[in-house]
Amino acid sequence: MASRGQFSSRTGFILAAAGSAVGLGNIWGFPTNAAENGGGAFVLMYFILAFCLAYPVLMAELIIGRHAQANMVTALGSLSNSRFSKTIGHLSGIFGVIAASLILSFYSIVAGWMIAYMIEPLLSSLGLTETANWLITSGTTRNILFCAIFMAVTTLLISLGVEQGIERWSTRLMPTLLAIMLGLIVYVLLQPGAMEGLRLFLVPDFSQITQPTLILSALGQAFFSLSLGVGTMLIYGSYMQKTENLPKTGAIVTLVDTSIAFLAGLLILPAMFVARRNGIDIHSADGSLIAGPDLIFQVLPSLFDSMGEIGLLVGFMFFSLMVIAALTSSISMLEVPVAFTIEKTGFGRKPLSLAVSLIIFLVSLVIITNFDRLFGLVISLTTEYMQPLLGLMLCIFAGWVWHRDKLLSELKQGHETIEQSLFWKIWPSYVRFVCPLLIIAIFAQPLFTSG
Ligand code: PHE
């Protein structure tokens, strides 16, 4: 235990946790969800839910993690002495480790595509058209190769440890991500047609705000975006120093995550309408806006093509942004099973990072070679079912199983006067009653929408 890693500073923790949170979910999921669900109305609902639901659950993960100084399995098992809750805690932790690993197994496939699309403009500009075309043509060999490359980089960073790997690289990559994003936003907003997309994103269609699909999509989006339920925030919390003020730090992470999702909306939706101005179809056959993989891998690349020479640079920057966002999230996913196996077996970080990654890569291989059957299934299993259900368990552990006095004494470290704060007046009962009920609503979402 003595050699557990630790973030060296609050900024380091914030950038790592924000790096985990900011991912494909923000840059791709959020803007397209907004476009499909009443624009500004969705944005407003998302912000409300991110702070009223996701933030309290994030706090549960961070507090439990920092208190237990351990992975999710050990942490949840240590909160009470009753044998029953220990067993449920261990089981929930194991499901968390499995869920994080499964999320990584599909995330790394998508991130691999992003690398291929990032390299394509470089090869095109060198005149290597044939190889460039191969990169952007869907195929098993390409998928396996780039998934392997992405996993190799993720494994390398995780094998370097908390401070040298996670913290150091999040601290470098997050400011880079922000700079690329701001540059792209300014460029896209100056193009003809952009304002129409901006309007769609920002002007609320309030007639949709009470629709259950809008509320539930915003809930699910907030949950995935803050990396909740699967123990990523719990393990990052366990590396946080005891002198940190937890409620404040958690609030900053939530704010950074929601702000970057908002910025992504300022990029993606205007870009779609610039594409339309350039003659590219941005609607599917049923009249709705293209939102899925076709948006990222067809509409936007066609837009970059239509921009001429500069399009190569814009395309490269855009997909670099995606790769960076995916990488800072994937390292947090891999840390979950790696920390668990290190703490359970006592073996070293390097061999275990490699062994765990190989197993996850094998799962990715199974998904790639059975793509139509498995890809969507794994995504829906993990993000629609496992994440909300595990989030519910975390609230039950923080709100019901864990002794209130112990919780308070953990929070007092780094925040002496917490008892007088608004946070302490609201959060404990909130995480007991309100969060579980709201999460049950997300969990039941497929039941409402499948009919
Ligand atoms: N928050 C990440 C995103 O928005 C996804 C993620 C989910 C990361 C679960 C870690 C754990 O893309």
Coordinates of C-alpha atoms and ligand atoms in Angstrom, one line a residue:
M1 CA 0.0 0.0 0.0
A2 CA 2.9 2.3 0.8
S3 CA 3.7 2.7 -2.9
R4 CA 0.2 3.8 -4.1
G5 CA 0.4 6.5 -6.7
Q6 CA -0.8 10.0 -6.0
F7 CA -1.6 13.1 -8.0
S8 CA 1.0 15.7 -7.1
S9 CA -1.3 18.7 -7.2
R10 CA -4.9 19.8 -7.4
T11 CA -4.4 21.0 -11.0
G12 CA -3.0 17.6 -11.9
F13 CA -6.0 15.9 -10.4
I14 CA -8.5 18.3 -12.1
L15 CA -6.9 17.9 -15.5
A16 CA -6.7 14.1 -15.2
A17 CA -10.4 13.8 -14.0
A18 CA -11.5 16.3 -16.6
G19 CA -9.4 14.4 -19.2
S20 CA -11.3 11.2 -18.3
A21 CA -14.7 13.1 -18.5
V22 CA -13.9 14.9 -21.7
G23 CA -14.0 12.4 -24.5
L24 CA -15.9 11.3 -27.5
G25 CA -19.1 11.6 -25.4
N26 CA -18.5 15.4 -25.3
I27 CA -17.3 16.2 -28.7
W28 CA -19.5 13.8 -30.6
G29 CA -22.4 12.7 -28.4
F30 CA -23.3 16.0 -26.8
P31 CA -23.7 18.2 -29.9
T32 CA -25.6 15.5 -31.9
N33 CA -27.9 14.8 -29.0
A34 CA -28.5 18.5 -28.8
A35 CA -29.3 18.7 -32.5
E36 CA -31.8 15.8 -32.2
N37 CA -33.5 17.1 -29.1
G38 CA -34.5 20.7 -29.4
G39 CA -31.1 22.4 -29.5
G40 CA -30.8 25.0 -26.7
A41 CA -33.6 23.2 -24.7
F42 CA -31.4 20.1 -24.5
V43 CA -28.4 22.2 -23.6
L44 CA -30.2 23.8 -20.8
M45 CA -31.6 20.5 -19.5
Y46 CA -28.1 18.9 -19.8
F47 CA -26.6 21.6 -17.7
I48 CA -29.2 21.3 -15.0
L49 CA -28.9 17.5 -14.9
A50 CA -25.1 17.6 -15.0
F51 CA -25.0 19.7 -11.8
C52 CA -28.1 18.2 -10.1
L53 CA -27.6 14.6 -10.8
A54 CA -24.2 13.8 -12.2
Y55 CA -22.2 16.0 -9.8
P56 CA -23.7 14.4 -6.7
V57 CA -22.8 10.9 -8.0
L58 CA -19.4 12.1 -9.0
M59 CA -19.0 13.2 -5.4
A60 CA -20.0 9.8 -4.1
E61 CA -17.3 8.2 -6.2
L62 CA -14.6 10.7 -5.3
I63 CA -15.4 10.6 -1.5
I64 CA -15.5 6.8 -1.4
G65 CA -12.3 6.5 -3.4
R66 CA -10.3 8.9 -1.4
H67 CA -11.5 7.4 1.9
A68 CA -10.8 3.8 0.9
Q69 CA -7.5 4.5 -0.9
A70 CA -8.2 1.5 -3.1
N71 CA -9.9 0.2 -6.2
M72 CA -13.7 -0.1 -6.5
V73 CA -13.9 -3.7 -5.4
T74 CA -11.9 -3.2 -2.2
A75 CA -13.4 0.2 -1.6
L76 CA -17.1 -0.8 -1.7
G77 CA -16.3 -3.9 0.3
S78 CA -14.8 -1.8 3.1
L79 CA -17.6 0.6 3.8
S80 CA -19.5 -1.5 6.3
N81 CA -18.8 -4.5 8.5
S82 CA -21.9 -6.5 7.5
R83 CA -21.2 -9.5 5.5
F84 CA -24.1 -8.9 3.2
S85 CA -23.1 -5.4 2.2
K86 CA -19.4 -6.5 1.8
T87 CA -20.5 -9.2 -0.7
I88 CA -22.7 -6.8 -2.6
G89 CA -19.9 -4.2 -2.5
H90 CA -17.4 -6.7 -3.9
L91 CA -19.8 -7.8 -6.6
S92 CA -20.6 -4.3 -7.6
G93 CA -16.9 -3.5 -7.8
I94 CA -16.2 -6.5 -10.0
F95 CA -19.0 -5.4 -12.3
G96 CA -17.5 -1.9 -12.4
V97 CA -14.1 -3.4 -13.4
I98 CA -15.8 -5.5 -16.1
A99 CA -17.8 -2.5 -17.3
A100 CA -14.8 -0.2 -17.6
S101 CA -12.9 -2.9 -19.5
L102 CA -15.8 -3.5 -21.9
I103 CA -16.2 0.3 -22.5
L104 CA -12.6 0.4 -23.4
S105 CA -12.9 -2.5 -25.7
F106 CA -15.3 -0.6 -28.0
Y107 CA -13.9 2.9 -27.3
S108 CA -10.5 1.8 -28.5
I109 CA -12.0 0.6 -31.8
V110 CA -13.7 4.0 -32.4
A111 CA -10.5 5.8 -31.3
G112 CA -8.5 3.7 -33.8
W113 CA -10.7 5.0 -36.6
M114 CA -10.0 8.5 -35.3
I115 CA -6.2 7.8 -35.6
A116 CA -6.7 6.5 -39.2
Y117 CA -8.7 9.7 -40.1
M118 CA -6.1 11.8 -38.5
I119 CA -3.2 10.3 -40.6
E120 CA -5.2 10.4 -43.8
P121 CA -4.8 14.1 -44.6
L122 CA -1.0 13.8 -43.9
L123 CA -0.7 11.0 -46.5
S124 CA -3.0 12.8 -49.0
S125 CA -0.8 15.8 -48.8
L126 CA 2.2 13.7 -49.5
G127 CA 0.4 12.3 -52.6
L128 CA 0.0 8.8 -51.1
T129 CA -3.6 8.7 -52.2
E130 CA -4.0 4.9 -52.3
T131 CA -2.8 4.4 -48.7
A132 CA -4.8 7.4 -47.6
N133 CA -8.0 5.9 -49.1
W134 CA -7.3 2.6 -47.4
L135 CA -7.2 4.4 -44.1
I136 CA -10.7 5.8 -44.5
T137 CA -12.2 2.7 -46.0
S138 CA -13.9 0.5 -43.4
G139 CA -12.1 -2.9 -43.2
T140 CA -11.2 -5.5 -40.6
T141 CA -7.4 -5.2 -41.1
R142 CA -7.5 -1.5 -40.7
N143 CA -9.8 -1.7 -37.7
I144 CA -7.5 -4.2 -35.9
L145 CA -4.3 -2.3 -36.7
F146 CA -5.5 1.1 -35.5
C147 CA -7.3 -0.3 -32.4
A148 CA -3.9 -2.0 -31.6
I149 CA -2.0 1.2 -32.0
F150 CA -4.4 3.1 -29.8
M151 CA -4.3 0.4 -27.1
A152 CA -0.5 0.4 -27.3
V153 CA -0.4 4.1 -26.5
T154 CA -3.0 3.8 -23.8
T155 CA -1.0 0.9 -22.2
L156 CA 2.2 2.8 -22.4
L157 CA 0.8 5.8 -20.5
I158 CA -0.8 3.6 -17.9
S159 CA 2.3 1.6 -17.4
L160 CA 4.1 4.8 -16.5
G161 CA 2.0 5.2 -13.4
V162 CA -0.3 7.9 -11.8
E163 CA 2.1 10.8 -11.7
Q164 CA 4.4 10.1 -14.7
G165 CA 1.7 8.7 -16.9
I166 CA -1.8 9.8 -16.1
E167 CA -1.1 13.2 -14.5
R168 CA 1.8 14.2 -16.7
W169 CA 0.0 13.4 -20.0
S170 CA -3.4 14.8 -19.0
T171 CA -1.6 18.0 -18.0
R172 CA 0.0 18.2 -21.5
L173 CA -2.9 16.9 -23.5
M174 CA -5.9 18.8 -22.0
P175 CA -4.5 22.4 -22.8
T176 CA -3.6 21.1 -26.3
L177 CA -7.2 19.9 -26.7
L178 CA -8.6 23.2 -25.7
A179 CA -6.3 25.2 -28.0
I180 CA -7.1 23.0 -31.0
M181 CA -10.8 23.3 -30.2
L182 CA -10.8 27.0 -29.9
G183 CA -8.8 27.4 -33.1
L184 CA -11.3 25.2 -35.0
I185 CA -14.3 27.0 -33.5
V186 CA -13.0 30.4 -34.7
Y187 CA -12.3 29.0 -38.1
V188 CA -15.6 27.3 -38.6
L189 CA -17.7 30.2 -37.2
L190 CA -16.1 32.4 -39.9
Q191 CA -17.4 30.2 -42.7
P192 CA -20.6 30.9 -44.5
G193 CA -23.5 28.9 -43.2
A194 CA -22.1 28.6 -39.7
M195 CA -24.6 30.9 -38.0
E196 CA -27.5 28.6 -38.9
G197 CA -25.9 25.7 -37.0
L198 CA -25.2 28.1 -34.1
R199 CA -28.8 29.1 -34.0
L200 CA -29.9 25.5 -33.9
F201 CA -27.6 24.7 -31.1
L202 CA -28.3 27.8 -28.9
V203 CA -31.9 28.7 -29.6
P204 CA -34.1 26.5 -27.3
D205 CA -37.1 24.8 -28.8
F206 CA -39.0 24.9 -25.5
S207 CA -41.8 22.8 -26.8
Q208 CA -39.5 19.8 -26.5
I209 CA -38.2 20.5 -23.0
T210 CA -40.8 18.5 -21.2
Q211 CA -40.4 15.5 -23.5
P212 CA -39.3 12.4 -21.6
T213 CA -36.9 11.5 -24.4
L214 CA -35.1 14.9 -24.1
I215 CA -34.8 14.6 -20.3
L216 CA -33.6 11.0 -20.4
S217 CA -31.1 11.6 -23.2
A218 CA -29.7 14.5 -21.2
L219 CA -29.5 12.3 -18.1
G220 CA -27.7 9.5 -20.0
Q221 CA -25.4 11.9 -21.7
A222 CA -24.4 13.6 -18.4
F223 CA -23.8 10.2 -16.8
F224 CA -21.6 8.9 -19.6
S225 CA -19.8 12.2 -20.0
L226 CA -18.7 12.4 -16.4
S227 CA -17.4 8.8 -16.6
L228 CA -19.7 7.7 -13.8
G229 CA -20.5 4.3 -12.3
V230 CA -17.6 2.2 -13.4
G231 CA -15.0 3.3 -10.8
T232 CA -12.8 5.6 -12.9
M233 CA -13.6 8.6 -10.8
L234 CA -13.4 6.4 -7.7
I235 CA -9.8 5.3 -8.5
Y236 CA -8.8 8.8 -9.5
G237 CA -10.3 10.0 -6.2
S238 CA -8.2 7.4 -4.3
Y239 CA -5.0 9.1 -5.8
M240 CA -6.1 12.6 -4.6
Q241 CA -4.4 14.2 -1.6
K242 CA -6.2 14.3 1.7
T243 CA -5.7 18.1 1.8
E244 CA -8.0 18.7 -1.2
N245 CA -11.4 20.2 -0.7
L246 CA -13.6 17.5 -2.4
P247 CA -16.8 19.3 -3.1
K248 CA -15.0 22.2 -4.7
T249 CA -12.7 20.0 -6.8
G250 CA -15.6 17.9 -8.0
A251 CA -17.5 21.0 -9.0
I252 CA -14.6 22.3 -11.1
V253 CA -14.3 18.9 -12.9
T254 CA -18.1 19.1 -13.7
L255 CA -17.7 22.6 -14.9
V256 CA -14.8 21.8 -17.1
D257 CA -16.6 18.8 -18.6
T258 CA -19.8 20.7 -19.3
S259 CA -18.0 23.7 -20.7
I260 CA -16.0 21.6 -23.1
A261 CA -19.2 19.8 -24.2
F262 CA -20.7 23.3 -24.8
L263 CA -17.7 24.3 -26.8
A264 CA -18.0 21.2 -28.9
G265 CA -21.5 22.2 -29.8
L266 CA -20.1 25.6 -31.1
L267 CA -17.9 23.5 -33.4
I268 CA -19.9 20.5 -34.6
L269 CA -23.3 22.1 -35.4
P270 CA -22.0 25.1 -37.2
A271 CA -19.6 22.8 -39.1
M272 CA -22.6 20.7 -40.3
F273 CA -24.3 23.8 -41.7
V274 CA -21.2 25.0 -43.4
A275 CA -21.1 21.5 -45.0
R276 CA -24.6 22.0 -46.2
R277 CA -23.7 25.3 -47.7
N278 CA -21.0 23.4 -49.5
G279 CA -23.5 21.1 -51.0
I280 CA -23.1 18.2 -48.6
D281 CA -26.2 16.3 -47.5
I282 CA -26.6 16.6 -43.7
H283 CA -30.0 15.0 -43.3
S284 CA -30.8 11.3 -43.4
A285 CA -33.6 9.9 -45.5
D286 CA -36.2 10.5 -42.7
G287 CA -35.4 14.2 -42.6
S288 CA -33.5 14.2 -39.3
L289 CA -29.9 15.5 -38.9
I290 CA -27.2 12.9 -39.5
A291 CA -25.9 12.1 -36.1
G292 CA -24.2 8.7 -35.9
P293 CA -20.8 7.6 -37.3
D294 CA -21.9 9.0 -40.7
L295 CA -21.6 12.5 -39.2
I296 CA -18.0 12.1 -38.1
F297 CA -16.8 9.8 -40.9
Q298 CA -18.7 11.1 -43.9
V299 CA -20.2 14.6 -43.4
L300 CA -17.2 16.2 -41.7
P301 CA -14.6 14.6 -44.0
S302 CA -16.6 15.7 -47.0
L303 CA -16.6 19.2 -45.5
F304 CA -12.8 19.2 -45.1
D305 CA -12.5 18.0 -48.7
S306 CA -14.7 20.8 -50.0
M307 CA -12.4 23.3 -48.3
G308 CA -9.5 22.7 -50.6
E309 CA -5.9 22.8 -49.3
I310 CA -6.7 24.2 -45.9
G311 CA -9.2 21.3 -45.4
L312 CA -6.2 19.0 -45.0
L313 CA -5.0 21.0 -42.0
V314 CA -8.5 21.4 -40.6
G315 CA -9.2 17.7 -41.0
F316 CA -5.9 16.8 -39.3
M317 CA -6.6 19.2 -36.4
F318 CA -10.2 17.9 -36.0
F319 CA -9.2 14.2 -35.8
S320 CA -6.2 15.0 -33.6
L321 CA -8.7 16.6 -31.2
M322 CA -10.8 13.4 -31.2
V323 CA -7.7 11.3 -30.6
I324 CA -6.5 13.4 -27.7
A325 CA -10.0 13.4 -26.2
A326 CA -10.3 9.7 -26.5
L327 CA -6.8 9.0 -25.1
T328 CA -7.3 10.9 -21.8
S329 CA -10.5 9.0 -21.4
S330 CA -9.1 5.6 -22.3
I331 CA -6.3 5.8 -19.8
S332 CA -8.8 6.4 -17.1
M333 CA -10.8 3.3 -18.2
L334 CA -7.7 1.1 -18.3
E335 CA -6.6 2.3 -14.9
V336 CA -9.7 0.7 -13.3
P337 CA -8.7 -3.0 -14.1
V338 CA -5.0 -2.3 -13.8
A339 CA -5.3 -0.8 -10.3
F340 CA -7.6 -3.6 -9.3
T341 CA -5.2 -6.3 -10.4
I342 CA -2.1 -4.5 -8.9
E343 CA -3.8 -4.2 -5.5
K344 CA -5.2 -7.8 -5.6
T345 CA -2.1 -9.6 -6.8
G346 CA 0.8 -7.4 -5.7
F347 CA 2.5 -7.7 -9.1
G348 CA 4.1 -4.8 -10.8
R349 CA 2.3 -2.1 -12.8
K350 CA 4.1 -2.7 -16.1
P351 CA 3.5 -6.4 -16.5
L352 CA -0.1 -6.0 -15.4
S353 CA -0.8 -3.1 -17.7
L354 CA 0.4 -5.2 -20.5
A355 CA -1.6 -8.3 -19.5
V356 CA -4.8 -6.5 -18.8
S357 CA -4.5 -4.5 -22.1
L358 CA -4.0 -7.7 -24.0
I359 CA -7.1 -9.2 -22.6
I360 CA -9.1 -6.1 -23.5
F361 CA -7.6 -6.1 -27.0
L362 CA -8.7 -9.7 -27.4
V363 CA -12.3 -8.6 -26.6
S364 CA -11.9 -5.8 -29.1
L365 CA -10.8 -8.4 -31.7
V366 CA -13.9 -10.4 -31.0
I367 CA -16.0 -7.3 -31.5
I368 CA -14.3 -6.3 -34.7
T369 CA -14.6 -9.7 -36.3
N370 CA -18.3 -9.9 -35.3
F371 CA -19.0 -6.2 -35.7
D372 CA -22.6 -6.1 -36.7
R373 CA -23.6 -8.5 -34.0
L374 CA -21.5 -7.2 -31.1
F375 CA -20.5 -3.5 -31.5
G376 CA -23.9 -1.9 -30.8
L377 CA -24.7 -4.6 -28.2
V378 CA -21.6 -3.9 -26.1
I379 CA -22.2 -0.1 -26.2
S380 CA -25.8 -0.5 -25.1
L381 CA -25.0 -3.1 -22.5
T382 CA -22.3 -1.0 -20.8
T383 CA -23.6 2.6 -21.2
E384 CA -27.4 2.0 -21.0
Y385 CA -27.5 -0.7 -18.4
M386 CA -24.2 -1.2 -16.5
Q387 CA -23.3 2.4 -16.0
P388 CA -26.7 3.6 -14.6
L389 CA -27.1 0.4 -12.5
L390 CA -23.6 0.8 -11.0
G391 CA -24.2 4.5 -10.4
L392 CA -27.3 3.5 -8.4
M393 CA -25.2 1.1 -6.3
L394 CA -22.6 3.8 -5.6
C395 CA -25.4 6.1 -4.3
I396 CA -26.7 3.3 -2.2
F397 CA -23.3 2.7 -0.7
A398 CA -22.6 6.4 -0.1
G399 CA -26.1 7.2 1.1
W400 CA -27.3 4.1 3.0
V401 CA -24.4 1.6 3.7
W402 CA -21.6 4.0 4.7
H403 CA -21.9 5.5 8.2
R404 CA -22.7 9.2 8.0
D405 CA -20.0 10.1 10.6
K406 CA -17.3 8.4 8.7
L407 CA -18.4 10.1 5.5
L408 CA -18.3 13.5 7.3
S409 CA -14.9 12.9 8.7
E410 CA -13.6 12.1 5.2
L411 CA -15.1 15.3 3.9
K412 CA -13.6 17.3 6.8
Q413 CA -10.2 16.5 5.5
G414 CA -9.4 19.4 3.2
H415 CA -12.6 21.2 4.3
E416 CA -12.7 21.8 8.1
T417 CA -16.0 23.7 8.1
I418 CA -17.9 21.4 5.8
E419 CA -20.7 20.9 8.4
Q420 CA -21.8 24.5 8.0
S421 CA -21.7 24.3 4.2
L422 CA -24.6 24.1 1.8
F423 CA -23.0 21.0 0.4
W424 CA -23.4 19.1 3.7
K425 CA -26.9 20.4 4.2
I426 CA -28.1 19.0 0.9
W427 CA -25.8 16.3 -0.5
P428 CA -26.2 13.5 2.0
S429 CA -30.0 13.2 1.7
Y430 CA -29.8 14.0 -2.0
V431 CA -27.5 11.1 -2.7
R432 CA -29.8 8.9 -0.6
F433 CA -33.1 9.6 -2.2
V434 CA -33.1 11.9 -5.2
C435 CA -30.1 10.4 -7.1
P436 CA -31.3 6.7 -6.8
L437 CA -34.7 7.7 -8.1
L438 CA -33.4 9.7 -11.0
I439 CA -31.0 6.9 -11.9
I440 CA -33.8 4.4 -11.9
A441 CA -35.4 6.7 -14.4
I442 CA -32.3 6.5 -16.7
F443 CA -32.1 2.8 -16.2
A444 CA -35.7 2.4 -17.3
Q445 CA -35.1 4.5 -20.3
P446 CA -34.9 1.6 -22.8
L447 CA -38.1 0.3 -21.4
F448 CA -39.9 3.6 -22.2
T449 CA -38.3 4.1 -25.6
S450 CA -38.4 0.6 -27.0
G451 CA -42.2 0.5 -27.3
Ligands
PHE1 N1 -16.5 10.3 -20.3 C1 -16.0 9.7 -21.4 C2 -16.5 10.4 -22.7 O1 -17.2 11.4 -22.6 C3 -16.3 8.3 -21.5 C4 -16.0 7.4 -20.3 C5 -17.0 6.6 -19.8 C6 -14.8 7.5 -19.7 C7 -16.7 5.8 -18.7 C8 -14.5 6.7 -18.6 C9 -15.5 5.8 -18.1 O2 -16.2 10.0 -23.8

